[in-house]
mmCIF file of C-alpha atoms in Angstrom:
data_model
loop_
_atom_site.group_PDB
_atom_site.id
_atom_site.type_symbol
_atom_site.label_atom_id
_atom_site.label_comp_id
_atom_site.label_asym_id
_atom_site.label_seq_id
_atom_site.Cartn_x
_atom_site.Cartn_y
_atom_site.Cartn_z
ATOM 1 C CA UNK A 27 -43.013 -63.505 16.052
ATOM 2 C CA UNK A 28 -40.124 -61.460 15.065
ATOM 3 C CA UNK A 29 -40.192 -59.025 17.586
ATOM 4 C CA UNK A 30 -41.036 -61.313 20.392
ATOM 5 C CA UNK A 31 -38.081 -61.266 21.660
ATOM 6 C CA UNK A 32 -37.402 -57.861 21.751
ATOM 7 C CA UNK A 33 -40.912 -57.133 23.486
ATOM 8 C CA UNK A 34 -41.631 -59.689 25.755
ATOM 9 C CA UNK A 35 -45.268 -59.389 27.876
ATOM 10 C CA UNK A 36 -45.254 -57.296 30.970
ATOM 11 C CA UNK A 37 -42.288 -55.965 30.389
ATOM 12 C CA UNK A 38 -41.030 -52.151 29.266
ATOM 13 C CA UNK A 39 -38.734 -51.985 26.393
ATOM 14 C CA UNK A 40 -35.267 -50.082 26.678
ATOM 15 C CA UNK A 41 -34.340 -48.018 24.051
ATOM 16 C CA UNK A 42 -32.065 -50.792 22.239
ATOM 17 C CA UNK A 43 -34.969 -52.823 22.100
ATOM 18 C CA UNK A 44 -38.021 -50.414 21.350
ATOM 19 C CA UNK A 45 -35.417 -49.504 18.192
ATOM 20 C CA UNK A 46 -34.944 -53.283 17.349
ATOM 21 C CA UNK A 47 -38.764 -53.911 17.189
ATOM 22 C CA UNK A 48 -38.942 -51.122 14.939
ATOM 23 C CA UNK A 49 -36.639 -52.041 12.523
ATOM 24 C CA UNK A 50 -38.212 -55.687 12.649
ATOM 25 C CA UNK A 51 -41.958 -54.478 12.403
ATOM 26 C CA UNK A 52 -40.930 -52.652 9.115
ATOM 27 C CA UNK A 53 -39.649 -55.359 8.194
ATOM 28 C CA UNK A 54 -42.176 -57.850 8.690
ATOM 29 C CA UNK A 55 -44.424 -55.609 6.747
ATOM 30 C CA UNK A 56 -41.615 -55.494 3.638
ATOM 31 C CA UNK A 57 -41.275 -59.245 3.606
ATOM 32 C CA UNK A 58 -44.721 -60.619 4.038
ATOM 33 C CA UNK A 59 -45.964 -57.596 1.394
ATOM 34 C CA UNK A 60 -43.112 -58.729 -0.879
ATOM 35 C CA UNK A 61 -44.051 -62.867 -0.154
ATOM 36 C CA UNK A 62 -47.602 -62.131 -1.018
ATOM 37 C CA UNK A 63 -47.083 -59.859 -4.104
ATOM 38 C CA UNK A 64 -44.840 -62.778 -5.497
ATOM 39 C CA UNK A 65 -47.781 -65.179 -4.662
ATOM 40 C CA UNK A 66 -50.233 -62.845 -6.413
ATOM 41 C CA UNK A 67 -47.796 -63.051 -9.409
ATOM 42 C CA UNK A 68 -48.396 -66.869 -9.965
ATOM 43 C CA UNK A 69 -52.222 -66.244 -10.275
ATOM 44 C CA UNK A 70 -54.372 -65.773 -12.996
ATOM 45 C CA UNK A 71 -55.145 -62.152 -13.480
ATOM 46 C CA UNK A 72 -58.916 -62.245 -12.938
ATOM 47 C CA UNK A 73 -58.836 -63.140 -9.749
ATOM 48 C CA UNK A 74 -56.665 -60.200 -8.681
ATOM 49 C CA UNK A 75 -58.234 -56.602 -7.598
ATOM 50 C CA UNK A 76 -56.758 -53.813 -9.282
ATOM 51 C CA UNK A 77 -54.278 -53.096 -6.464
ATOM 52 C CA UNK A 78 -53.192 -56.547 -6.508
ATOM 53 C CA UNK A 79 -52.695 -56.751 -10.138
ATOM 54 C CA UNK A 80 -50.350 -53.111 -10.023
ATOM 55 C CA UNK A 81 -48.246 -54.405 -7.185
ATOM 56 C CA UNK A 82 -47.899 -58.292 -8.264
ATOM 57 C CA UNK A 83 -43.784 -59.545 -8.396
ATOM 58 C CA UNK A 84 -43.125 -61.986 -11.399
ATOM 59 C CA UNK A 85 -39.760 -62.340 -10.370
ATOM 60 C CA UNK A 86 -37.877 -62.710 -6.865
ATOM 61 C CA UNK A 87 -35.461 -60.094 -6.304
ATOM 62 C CA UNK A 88 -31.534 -60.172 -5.895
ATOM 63 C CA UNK A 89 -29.952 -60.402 -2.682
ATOM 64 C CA UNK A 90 -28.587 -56.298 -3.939
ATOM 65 C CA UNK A 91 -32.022 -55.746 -4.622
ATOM 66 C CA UNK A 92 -34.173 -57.171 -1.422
ATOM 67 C CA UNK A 93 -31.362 -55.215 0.759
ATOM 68 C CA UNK A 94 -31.609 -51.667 -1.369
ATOM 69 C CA UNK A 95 -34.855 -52.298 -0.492
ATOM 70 C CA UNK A 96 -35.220 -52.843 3.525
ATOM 71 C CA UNK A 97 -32.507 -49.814 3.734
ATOM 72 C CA UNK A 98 -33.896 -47.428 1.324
ATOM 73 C CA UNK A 99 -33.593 -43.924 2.595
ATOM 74 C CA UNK A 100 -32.581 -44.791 5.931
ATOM 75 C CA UNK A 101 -36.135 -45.893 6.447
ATOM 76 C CA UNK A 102 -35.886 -49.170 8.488
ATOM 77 C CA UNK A 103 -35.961 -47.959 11.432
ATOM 78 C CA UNK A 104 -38.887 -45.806 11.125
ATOM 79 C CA UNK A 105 -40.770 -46.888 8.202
ATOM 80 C CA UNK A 106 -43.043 -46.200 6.242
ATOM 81 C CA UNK A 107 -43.798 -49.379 4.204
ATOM 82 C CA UNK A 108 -43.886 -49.306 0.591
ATOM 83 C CA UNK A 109 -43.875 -51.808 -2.036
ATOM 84 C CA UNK A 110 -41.511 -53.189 -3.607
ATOM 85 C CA UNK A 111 -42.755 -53.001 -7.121
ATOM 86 C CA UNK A 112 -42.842 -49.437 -6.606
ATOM 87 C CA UNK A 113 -39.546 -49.279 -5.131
ATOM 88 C CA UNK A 114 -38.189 -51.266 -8.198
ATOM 89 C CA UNK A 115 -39.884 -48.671 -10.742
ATOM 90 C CA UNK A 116 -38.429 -45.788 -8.688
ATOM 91 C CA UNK A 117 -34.999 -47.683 -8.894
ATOM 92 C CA UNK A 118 -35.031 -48.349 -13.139
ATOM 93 C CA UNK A 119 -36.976 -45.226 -13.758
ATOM 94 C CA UNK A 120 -40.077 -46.501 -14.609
ATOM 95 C CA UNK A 121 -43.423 -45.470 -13.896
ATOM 96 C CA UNK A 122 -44.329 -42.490 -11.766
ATOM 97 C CA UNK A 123 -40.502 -41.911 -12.339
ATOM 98 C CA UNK A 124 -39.989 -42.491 -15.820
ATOM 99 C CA UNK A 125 -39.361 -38.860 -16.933
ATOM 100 C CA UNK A 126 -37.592 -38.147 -13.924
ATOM 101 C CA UNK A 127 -38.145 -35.939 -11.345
ATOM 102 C CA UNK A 128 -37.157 -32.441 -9.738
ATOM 103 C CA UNK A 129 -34.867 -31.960 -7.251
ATOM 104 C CA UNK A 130 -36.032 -32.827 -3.700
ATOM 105 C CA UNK A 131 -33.277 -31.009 -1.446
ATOM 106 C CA UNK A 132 -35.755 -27.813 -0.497
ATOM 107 C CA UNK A 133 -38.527 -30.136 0.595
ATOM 108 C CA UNK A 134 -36.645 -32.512 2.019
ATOM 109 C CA UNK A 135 -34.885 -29.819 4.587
ATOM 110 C CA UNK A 136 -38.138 -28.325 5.023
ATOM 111 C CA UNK A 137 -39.425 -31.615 6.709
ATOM 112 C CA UNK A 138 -36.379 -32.289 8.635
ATOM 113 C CA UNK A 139 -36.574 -28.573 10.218
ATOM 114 C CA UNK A 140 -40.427 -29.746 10.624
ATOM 115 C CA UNK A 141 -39.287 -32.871 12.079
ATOM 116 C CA UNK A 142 -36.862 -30.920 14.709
ATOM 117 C CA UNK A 143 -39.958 -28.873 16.062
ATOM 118 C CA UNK A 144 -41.967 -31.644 16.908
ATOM 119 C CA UNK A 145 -38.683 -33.056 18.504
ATOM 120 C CA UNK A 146 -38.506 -29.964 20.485
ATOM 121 C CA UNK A 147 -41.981 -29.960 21.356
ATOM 122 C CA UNK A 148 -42.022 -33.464 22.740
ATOM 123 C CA UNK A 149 -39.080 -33.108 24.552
ATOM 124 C CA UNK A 150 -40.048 -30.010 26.198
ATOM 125 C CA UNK A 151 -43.552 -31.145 27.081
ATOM 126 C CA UNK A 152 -43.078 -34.581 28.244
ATOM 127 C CA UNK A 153 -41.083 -33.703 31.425
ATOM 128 C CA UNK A 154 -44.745 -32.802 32.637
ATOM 129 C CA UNK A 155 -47.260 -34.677 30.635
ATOM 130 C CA UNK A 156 -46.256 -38.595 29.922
ATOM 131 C CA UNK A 157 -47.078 -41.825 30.679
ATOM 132 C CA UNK A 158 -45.821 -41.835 34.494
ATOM 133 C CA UNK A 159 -48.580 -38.842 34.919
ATOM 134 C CA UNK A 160 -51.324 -41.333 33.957
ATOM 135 C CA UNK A 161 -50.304 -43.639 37.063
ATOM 136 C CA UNK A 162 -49.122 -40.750 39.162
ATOM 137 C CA UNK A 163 -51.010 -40.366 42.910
ATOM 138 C CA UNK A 164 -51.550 -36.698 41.465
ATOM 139 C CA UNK A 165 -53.239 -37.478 38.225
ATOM 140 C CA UNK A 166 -55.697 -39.513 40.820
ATOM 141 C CA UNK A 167 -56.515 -36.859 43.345
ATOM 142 C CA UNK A 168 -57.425 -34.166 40.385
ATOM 143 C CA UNK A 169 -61.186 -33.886 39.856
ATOM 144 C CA UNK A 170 -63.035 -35.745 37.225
ATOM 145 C CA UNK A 171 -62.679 -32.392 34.632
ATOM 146 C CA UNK A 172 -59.204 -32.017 34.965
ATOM 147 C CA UNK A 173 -58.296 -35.874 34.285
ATOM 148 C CA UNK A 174 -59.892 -35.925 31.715
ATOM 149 C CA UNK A 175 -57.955 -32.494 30.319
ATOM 150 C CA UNK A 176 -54.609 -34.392 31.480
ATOM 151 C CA UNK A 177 -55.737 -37.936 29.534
ATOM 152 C CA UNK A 178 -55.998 -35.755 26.384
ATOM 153 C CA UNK A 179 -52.651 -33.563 27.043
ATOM 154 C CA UNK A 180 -50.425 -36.964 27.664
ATOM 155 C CA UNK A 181 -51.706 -39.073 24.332
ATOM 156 C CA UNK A 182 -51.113 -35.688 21.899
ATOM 157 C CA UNK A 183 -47.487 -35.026 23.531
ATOM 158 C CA UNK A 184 -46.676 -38.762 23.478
ATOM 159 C CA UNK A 185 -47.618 -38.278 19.389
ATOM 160 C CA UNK A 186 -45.257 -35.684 18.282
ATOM 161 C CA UNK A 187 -42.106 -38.541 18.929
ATOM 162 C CA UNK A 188 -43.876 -40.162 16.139
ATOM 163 C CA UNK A 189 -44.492 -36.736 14.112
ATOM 164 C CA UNK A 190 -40.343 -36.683 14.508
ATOM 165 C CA UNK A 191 -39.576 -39.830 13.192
ATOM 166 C CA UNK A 192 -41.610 -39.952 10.113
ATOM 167 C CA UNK A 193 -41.079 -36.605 9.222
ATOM 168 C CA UNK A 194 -37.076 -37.299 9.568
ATOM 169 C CA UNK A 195 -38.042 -40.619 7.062
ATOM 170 C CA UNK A 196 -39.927 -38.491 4.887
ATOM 171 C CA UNK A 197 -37.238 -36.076 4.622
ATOM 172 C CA UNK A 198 -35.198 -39.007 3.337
ATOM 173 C CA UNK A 199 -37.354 -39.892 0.985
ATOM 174 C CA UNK A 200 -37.691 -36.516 -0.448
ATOM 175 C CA UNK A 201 -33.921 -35.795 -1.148
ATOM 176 C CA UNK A 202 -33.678 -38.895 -2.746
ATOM 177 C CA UNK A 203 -36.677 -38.463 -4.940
ATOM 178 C CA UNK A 204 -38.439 -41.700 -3.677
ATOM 179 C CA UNK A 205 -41.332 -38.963 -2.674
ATOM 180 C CA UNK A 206 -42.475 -37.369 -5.434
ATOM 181 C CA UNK A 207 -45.854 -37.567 -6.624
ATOM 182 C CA UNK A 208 -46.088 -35.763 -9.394
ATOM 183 C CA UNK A 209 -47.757 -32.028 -9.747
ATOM 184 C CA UNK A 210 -51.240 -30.570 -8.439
ATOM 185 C CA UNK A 211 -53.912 -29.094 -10.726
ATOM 186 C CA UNK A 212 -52.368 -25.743 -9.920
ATOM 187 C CA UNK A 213 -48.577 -27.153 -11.169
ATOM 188 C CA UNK A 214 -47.277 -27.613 -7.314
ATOM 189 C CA UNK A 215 -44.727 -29.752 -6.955
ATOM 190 C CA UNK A 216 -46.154 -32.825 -4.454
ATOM 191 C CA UNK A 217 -43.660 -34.484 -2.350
ATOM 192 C CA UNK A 218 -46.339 -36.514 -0.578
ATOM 193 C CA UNK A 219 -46.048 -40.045 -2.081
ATOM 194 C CA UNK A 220 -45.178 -41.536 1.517
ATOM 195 C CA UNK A 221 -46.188 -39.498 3.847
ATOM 196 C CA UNK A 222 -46.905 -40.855 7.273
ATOM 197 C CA UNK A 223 -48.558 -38.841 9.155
ATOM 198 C CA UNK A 224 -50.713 -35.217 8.789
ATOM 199 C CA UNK A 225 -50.418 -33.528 12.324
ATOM 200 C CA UNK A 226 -53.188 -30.808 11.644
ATOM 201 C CA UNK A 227 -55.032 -33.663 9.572
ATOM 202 C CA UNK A 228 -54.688 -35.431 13.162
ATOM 203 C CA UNK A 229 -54.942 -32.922 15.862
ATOM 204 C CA UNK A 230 -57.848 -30.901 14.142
ATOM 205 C CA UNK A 231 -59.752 -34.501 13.032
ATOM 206 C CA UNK A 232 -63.651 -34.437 13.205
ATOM 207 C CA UNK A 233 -63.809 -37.896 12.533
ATOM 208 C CA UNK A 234 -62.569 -41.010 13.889
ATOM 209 C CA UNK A 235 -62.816 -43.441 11.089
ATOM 210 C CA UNK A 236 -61.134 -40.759 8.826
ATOM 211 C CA UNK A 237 -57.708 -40.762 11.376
ATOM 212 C CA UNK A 238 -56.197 -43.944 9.169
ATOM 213 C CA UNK A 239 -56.252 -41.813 6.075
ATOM 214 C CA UNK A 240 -53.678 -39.200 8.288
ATOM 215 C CA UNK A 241 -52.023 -40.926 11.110
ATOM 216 C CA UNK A 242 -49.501 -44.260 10.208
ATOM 217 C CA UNK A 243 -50.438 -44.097 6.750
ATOM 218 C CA UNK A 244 -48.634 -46.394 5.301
ATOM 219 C CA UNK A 245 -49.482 -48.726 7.862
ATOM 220 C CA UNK A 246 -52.784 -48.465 7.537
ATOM 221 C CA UNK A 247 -52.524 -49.086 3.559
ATOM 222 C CA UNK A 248 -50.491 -52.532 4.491
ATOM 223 C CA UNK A 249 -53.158 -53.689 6.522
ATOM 224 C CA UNK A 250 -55.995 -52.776 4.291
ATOM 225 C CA UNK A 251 -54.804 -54.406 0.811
ATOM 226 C CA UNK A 252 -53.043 -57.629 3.087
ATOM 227 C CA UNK A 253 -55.551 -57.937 5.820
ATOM 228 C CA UNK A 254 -59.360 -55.859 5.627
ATOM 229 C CA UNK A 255 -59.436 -56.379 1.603
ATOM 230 C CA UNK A 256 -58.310 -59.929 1.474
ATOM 231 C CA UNK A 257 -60.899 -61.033 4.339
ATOM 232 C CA UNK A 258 -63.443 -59.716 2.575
ATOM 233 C CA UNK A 259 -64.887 -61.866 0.179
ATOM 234 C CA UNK A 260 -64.797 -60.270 -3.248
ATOM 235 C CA UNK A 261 -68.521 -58.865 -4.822
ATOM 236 C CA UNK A 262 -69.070 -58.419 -1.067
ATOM 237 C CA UNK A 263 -68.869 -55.512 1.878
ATOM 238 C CA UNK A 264 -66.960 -55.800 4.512
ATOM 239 C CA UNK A 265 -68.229 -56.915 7.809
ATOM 240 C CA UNK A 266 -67.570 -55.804 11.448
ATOM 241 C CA UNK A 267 -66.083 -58.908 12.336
ATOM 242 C CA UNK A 268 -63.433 -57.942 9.636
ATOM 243 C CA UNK A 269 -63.095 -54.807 11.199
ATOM 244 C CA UNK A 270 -61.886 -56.392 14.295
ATOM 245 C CA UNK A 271 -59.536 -58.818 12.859
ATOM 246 C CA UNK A 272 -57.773 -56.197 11.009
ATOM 247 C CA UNK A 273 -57.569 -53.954 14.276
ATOM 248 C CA UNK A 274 -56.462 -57.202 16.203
ATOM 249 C CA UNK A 275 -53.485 -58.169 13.586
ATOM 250 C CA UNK A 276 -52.562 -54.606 14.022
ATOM 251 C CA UNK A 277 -52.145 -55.122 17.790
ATOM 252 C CA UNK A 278 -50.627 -58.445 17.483
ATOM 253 C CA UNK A 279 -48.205 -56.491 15.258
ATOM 254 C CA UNK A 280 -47.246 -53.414 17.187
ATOM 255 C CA UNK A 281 -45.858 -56.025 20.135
ATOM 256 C CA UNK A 282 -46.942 -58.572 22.320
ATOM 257 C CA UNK A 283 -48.288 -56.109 25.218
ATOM 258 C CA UNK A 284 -51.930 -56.308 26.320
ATOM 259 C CA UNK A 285 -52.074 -52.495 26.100
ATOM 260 C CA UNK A 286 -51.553 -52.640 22.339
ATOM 261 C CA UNK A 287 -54.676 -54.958 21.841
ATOM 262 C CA UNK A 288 -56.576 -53.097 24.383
ATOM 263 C CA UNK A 289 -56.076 -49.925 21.960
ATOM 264 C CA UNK A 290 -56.452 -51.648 18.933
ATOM 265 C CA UNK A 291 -59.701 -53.489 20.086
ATOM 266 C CA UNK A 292 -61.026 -50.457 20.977
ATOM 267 C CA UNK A 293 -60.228 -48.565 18.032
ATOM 268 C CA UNK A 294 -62.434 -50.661 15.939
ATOM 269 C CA UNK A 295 -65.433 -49.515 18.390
ATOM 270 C CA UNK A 296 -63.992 -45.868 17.501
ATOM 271 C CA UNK A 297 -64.407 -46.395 14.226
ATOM 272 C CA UNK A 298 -67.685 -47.688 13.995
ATOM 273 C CA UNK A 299 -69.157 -44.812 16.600
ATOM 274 C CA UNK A 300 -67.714 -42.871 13.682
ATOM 275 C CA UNK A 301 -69.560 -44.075 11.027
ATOM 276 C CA UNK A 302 -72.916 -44.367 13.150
ATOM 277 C CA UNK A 303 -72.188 -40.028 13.554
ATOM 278 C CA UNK A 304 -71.385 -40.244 10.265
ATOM 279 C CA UNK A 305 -74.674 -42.395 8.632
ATOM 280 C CA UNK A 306 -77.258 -39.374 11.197
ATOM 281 C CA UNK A 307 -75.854 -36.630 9.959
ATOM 282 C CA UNK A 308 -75.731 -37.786 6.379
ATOM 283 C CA UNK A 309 -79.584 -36.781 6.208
ATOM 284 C CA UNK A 310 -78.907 -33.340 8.266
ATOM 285 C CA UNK A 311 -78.992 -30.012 6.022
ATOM 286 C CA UNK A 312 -75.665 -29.032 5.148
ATOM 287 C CA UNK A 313 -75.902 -26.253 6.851
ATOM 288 C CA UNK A 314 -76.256 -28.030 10.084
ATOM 289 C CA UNK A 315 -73.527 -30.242 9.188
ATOM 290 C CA UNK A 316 -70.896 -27.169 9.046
ATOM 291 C CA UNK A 317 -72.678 -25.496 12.383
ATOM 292 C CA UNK A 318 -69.886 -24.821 13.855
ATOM 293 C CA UNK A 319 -71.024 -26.018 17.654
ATOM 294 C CA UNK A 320 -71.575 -28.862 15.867
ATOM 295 C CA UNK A 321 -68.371 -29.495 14.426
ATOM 296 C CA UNK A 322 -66.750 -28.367 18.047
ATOM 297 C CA UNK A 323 -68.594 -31.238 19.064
ATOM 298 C CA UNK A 324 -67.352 -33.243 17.006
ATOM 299 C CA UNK A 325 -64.003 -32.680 17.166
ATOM 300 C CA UNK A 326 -64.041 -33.129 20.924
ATOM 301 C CA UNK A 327 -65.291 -36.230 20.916
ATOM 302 C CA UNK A 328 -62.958 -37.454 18.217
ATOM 303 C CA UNK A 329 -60.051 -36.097 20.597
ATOM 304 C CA UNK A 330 -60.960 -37.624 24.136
ATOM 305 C CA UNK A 331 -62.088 -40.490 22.529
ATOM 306 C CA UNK A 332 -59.033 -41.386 20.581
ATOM 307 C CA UNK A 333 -56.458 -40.221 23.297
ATOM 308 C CA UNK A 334 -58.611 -42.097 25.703
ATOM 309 C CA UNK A 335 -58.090 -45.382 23.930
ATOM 310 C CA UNK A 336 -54.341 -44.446 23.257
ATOM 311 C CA UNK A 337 -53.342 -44.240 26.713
ATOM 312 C CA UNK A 338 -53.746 -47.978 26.664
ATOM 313 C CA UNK A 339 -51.332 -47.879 24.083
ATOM 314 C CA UNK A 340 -49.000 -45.751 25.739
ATOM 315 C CA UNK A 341 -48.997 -47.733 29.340
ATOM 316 C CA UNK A 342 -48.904 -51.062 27.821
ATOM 317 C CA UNK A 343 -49.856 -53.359 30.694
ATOM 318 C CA UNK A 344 -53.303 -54.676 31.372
ATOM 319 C CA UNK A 345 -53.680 -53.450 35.158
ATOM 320 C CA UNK A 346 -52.781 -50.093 34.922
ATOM 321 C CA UNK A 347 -54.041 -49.278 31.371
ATOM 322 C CA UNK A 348 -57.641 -50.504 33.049
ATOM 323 C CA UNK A 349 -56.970 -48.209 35.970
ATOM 324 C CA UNK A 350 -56.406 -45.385 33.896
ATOM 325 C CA UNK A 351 -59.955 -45.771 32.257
ATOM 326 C CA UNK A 352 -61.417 -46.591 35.243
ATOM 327 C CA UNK A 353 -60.164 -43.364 36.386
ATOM 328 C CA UNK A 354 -62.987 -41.302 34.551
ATOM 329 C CA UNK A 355 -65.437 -44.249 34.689
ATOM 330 C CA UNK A 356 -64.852 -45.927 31.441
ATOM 331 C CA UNK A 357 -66.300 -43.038 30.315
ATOM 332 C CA UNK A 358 -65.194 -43.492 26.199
ATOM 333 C CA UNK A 359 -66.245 -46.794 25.998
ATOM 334 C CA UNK A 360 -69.154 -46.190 27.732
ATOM 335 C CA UNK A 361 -70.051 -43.081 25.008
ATOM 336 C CA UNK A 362 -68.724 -45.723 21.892
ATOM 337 C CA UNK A 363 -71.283 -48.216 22.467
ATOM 338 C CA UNK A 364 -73.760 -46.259 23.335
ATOM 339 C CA UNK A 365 -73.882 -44.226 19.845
ATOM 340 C CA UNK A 366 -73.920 -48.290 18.417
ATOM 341 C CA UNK A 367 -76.313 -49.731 20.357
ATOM 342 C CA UNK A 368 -78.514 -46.471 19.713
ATOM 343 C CA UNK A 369 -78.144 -46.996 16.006
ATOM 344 C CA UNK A 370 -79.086 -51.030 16.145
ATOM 345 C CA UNK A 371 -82.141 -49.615 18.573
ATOM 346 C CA UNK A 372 -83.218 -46.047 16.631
ATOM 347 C CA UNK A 373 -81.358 -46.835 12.985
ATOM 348 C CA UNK A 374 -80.118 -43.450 10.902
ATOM 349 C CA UNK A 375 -82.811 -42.883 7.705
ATOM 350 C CA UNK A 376 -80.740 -44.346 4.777
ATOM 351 C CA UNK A 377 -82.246 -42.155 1.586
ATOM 352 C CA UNK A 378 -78.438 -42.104 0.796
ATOM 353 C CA UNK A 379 -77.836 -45.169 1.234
ATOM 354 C CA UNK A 380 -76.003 -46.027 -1.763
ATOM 355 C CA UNK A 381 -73.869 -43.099 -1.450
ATOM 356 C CA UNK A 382 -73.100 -44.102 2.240
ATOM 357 C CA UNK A 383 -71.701 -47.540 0.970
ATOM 358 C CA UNK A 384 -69.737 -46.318 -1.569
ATOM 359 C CA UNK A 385 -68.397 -43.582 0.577
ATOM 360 C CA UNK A 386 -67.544 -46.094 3.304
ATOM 361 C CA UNK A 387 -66.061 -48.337 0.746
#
């Protein structure tokens, strides 16, 4: 509801207002995150999860305090989320930051030189490979092969805007400290605390259901500890159906575009097709496992399959995001519920299958 104005349905955002419903989505995350930590606060502790419990506000903060926080960094535009519990122990020293903390200057410029690359990159690649491309006569008239080469080219340029503004956020974060998460077993100095996205973590990914744990991270912790965790009942597993809510909220979030609940509807077929990959080869010999036609495999699926779904994201309307799937036949949804309906027909041996809940817990 508070970016509804600034993305209205069927209709393309100008710069002013794609940068107004960014500051606002950050901030919808800050202040419901920061209503429902209070909330958790007035509870009894034994009906909190751990996370909960760590994060919980006892007290509302000051005006001073509730705006340090939304502007921290110069994040607001960009994100990424954090708490504000944490933000209030980085602020009186306390915590991860009670003995202080080295000097972030070196890391921080490293990420903003990072940050100009992918800039660079973006810039330079998206006079030829963007969203226009998708619903160009050209990209129509190319055989099926090179579509789909040009469906994966578009969604990976269209990421490395993204790449730019969280690494310039991160670099914020860094010189002022906020980042730092301590040392490594080796005595490395991690500045890693908020980062939002891994690009070779993304670009490189064998596995779909793993891509939350590198791309919008921060996001994606927001919506599991407010959404996936607190639909599912406690002493319980989550359920698909939980799954798809999360995914749906996400959507919801992002902006009131069909294309954005197109992706996000879809993702949560990704992500299942994922772990139905995941629970067959669980049984396989490691050795198969690490074949390395095997993990080619893999990784090409997890690449069409993702930038497939994101050019829904990317296009935004209904029509045309349809058209571009129809354009190679629906051919990733078509692969997604295949490998589930395969696995409700011809289920994986579970010998694990302890280890396979726990692991997908």
């Amino acid at each position: 509801m508070w970016q509804a104005p600034a993305v209205r349905p069927g209709k393309k955002g100008t710069w002013t207002s794609l940068l107004l419903a960014g500051a606002q989505m950050v901030l919808t995350l800050k202040m419901i995150s920061a209503a429902v930590c209070y909330q958790d606060g007035l509870k009894n502790a034994e009906v909190l999860r751990p996370y909960q419990e760590s994060r919980k506000l006892v007290s509302m903060p000051s005006p001073l305090e509730w705006l340090s926080y939304i502007f921290a960094s110069g994040n607001l535009l960009a994100g990424p989320f954090f708490e504000l519990r944490d933000y209030r122990d980085y602020i009186e020293r306390q915590g991860p930051w009670a003995n202080g903390f080295p000097s972030g200057v070196v890391p921080g410029l490293v990420r903003l030189f990072k940050a100009m690359v992918c800039m660079a990159f973006h810039l330079r690649m998206t006079q030829g490979f963007n969203a226009s491309t998708l619903e160009s006569a050209w990209y129509h008239s190319q055989p099926l092969l090179s579509r789909v080469i040009v469906l994966y080219l578009v969604p990976t340029v269209y990421r490395f805007k993204y790449y730019f503004a969280w690494a310039v956020a991160e670099s914020g974060l860094t010189l002022s400290g906020f980042n730092y998460n301590g040392k490594d077993k080796r005595g490395v100095l991690l500045w890693d605390r908020y980062v939002n996205a891994r690009i070779r973590h993304v670009e490189c990914q064998t596995s779909l259901a793993k891509l939350p744990e590198h791309w919008n991270v921060c996001t994606g912790l927001f919506l599991r500890q407010y959404v996936y965790e607190r639909l599912t009942p406690k002493g319980k597993g989550p359920s698909f159906f939980t799954l798809i809510v999360t995914q749906l909220v996400s959507g919801i979030w992002h902006g009131l575009f069909p294309g954005y609940v197109l992706f996000f509807v879809s993702s949560a077929l990704m992500f299942q097709s994922s772990k139905v990959i995941y629970r067959y080869e669980r049984n396989w010999p490691l050795k198969l496992q690490r074949f390395p036609p095997w993990v080619l495999a893999k990784w090409a699926y997890t690449a069409f399959t993702l930038n497939y779904c994101a050019s829904a994201f990317m296009i935004l309307t209904f029509k045309e995001s349809l058209t571009v799937w129809r354009s190679i036949s629906f051919l990733g949804h078509f692969v997604m519920l295949s490998l589930i309906l395969v696995s409700l027909v011809l289920p994986p041996k579970t010998r694990a299958r302890s280890l396979i809940a726990i692991k997908e817990q």
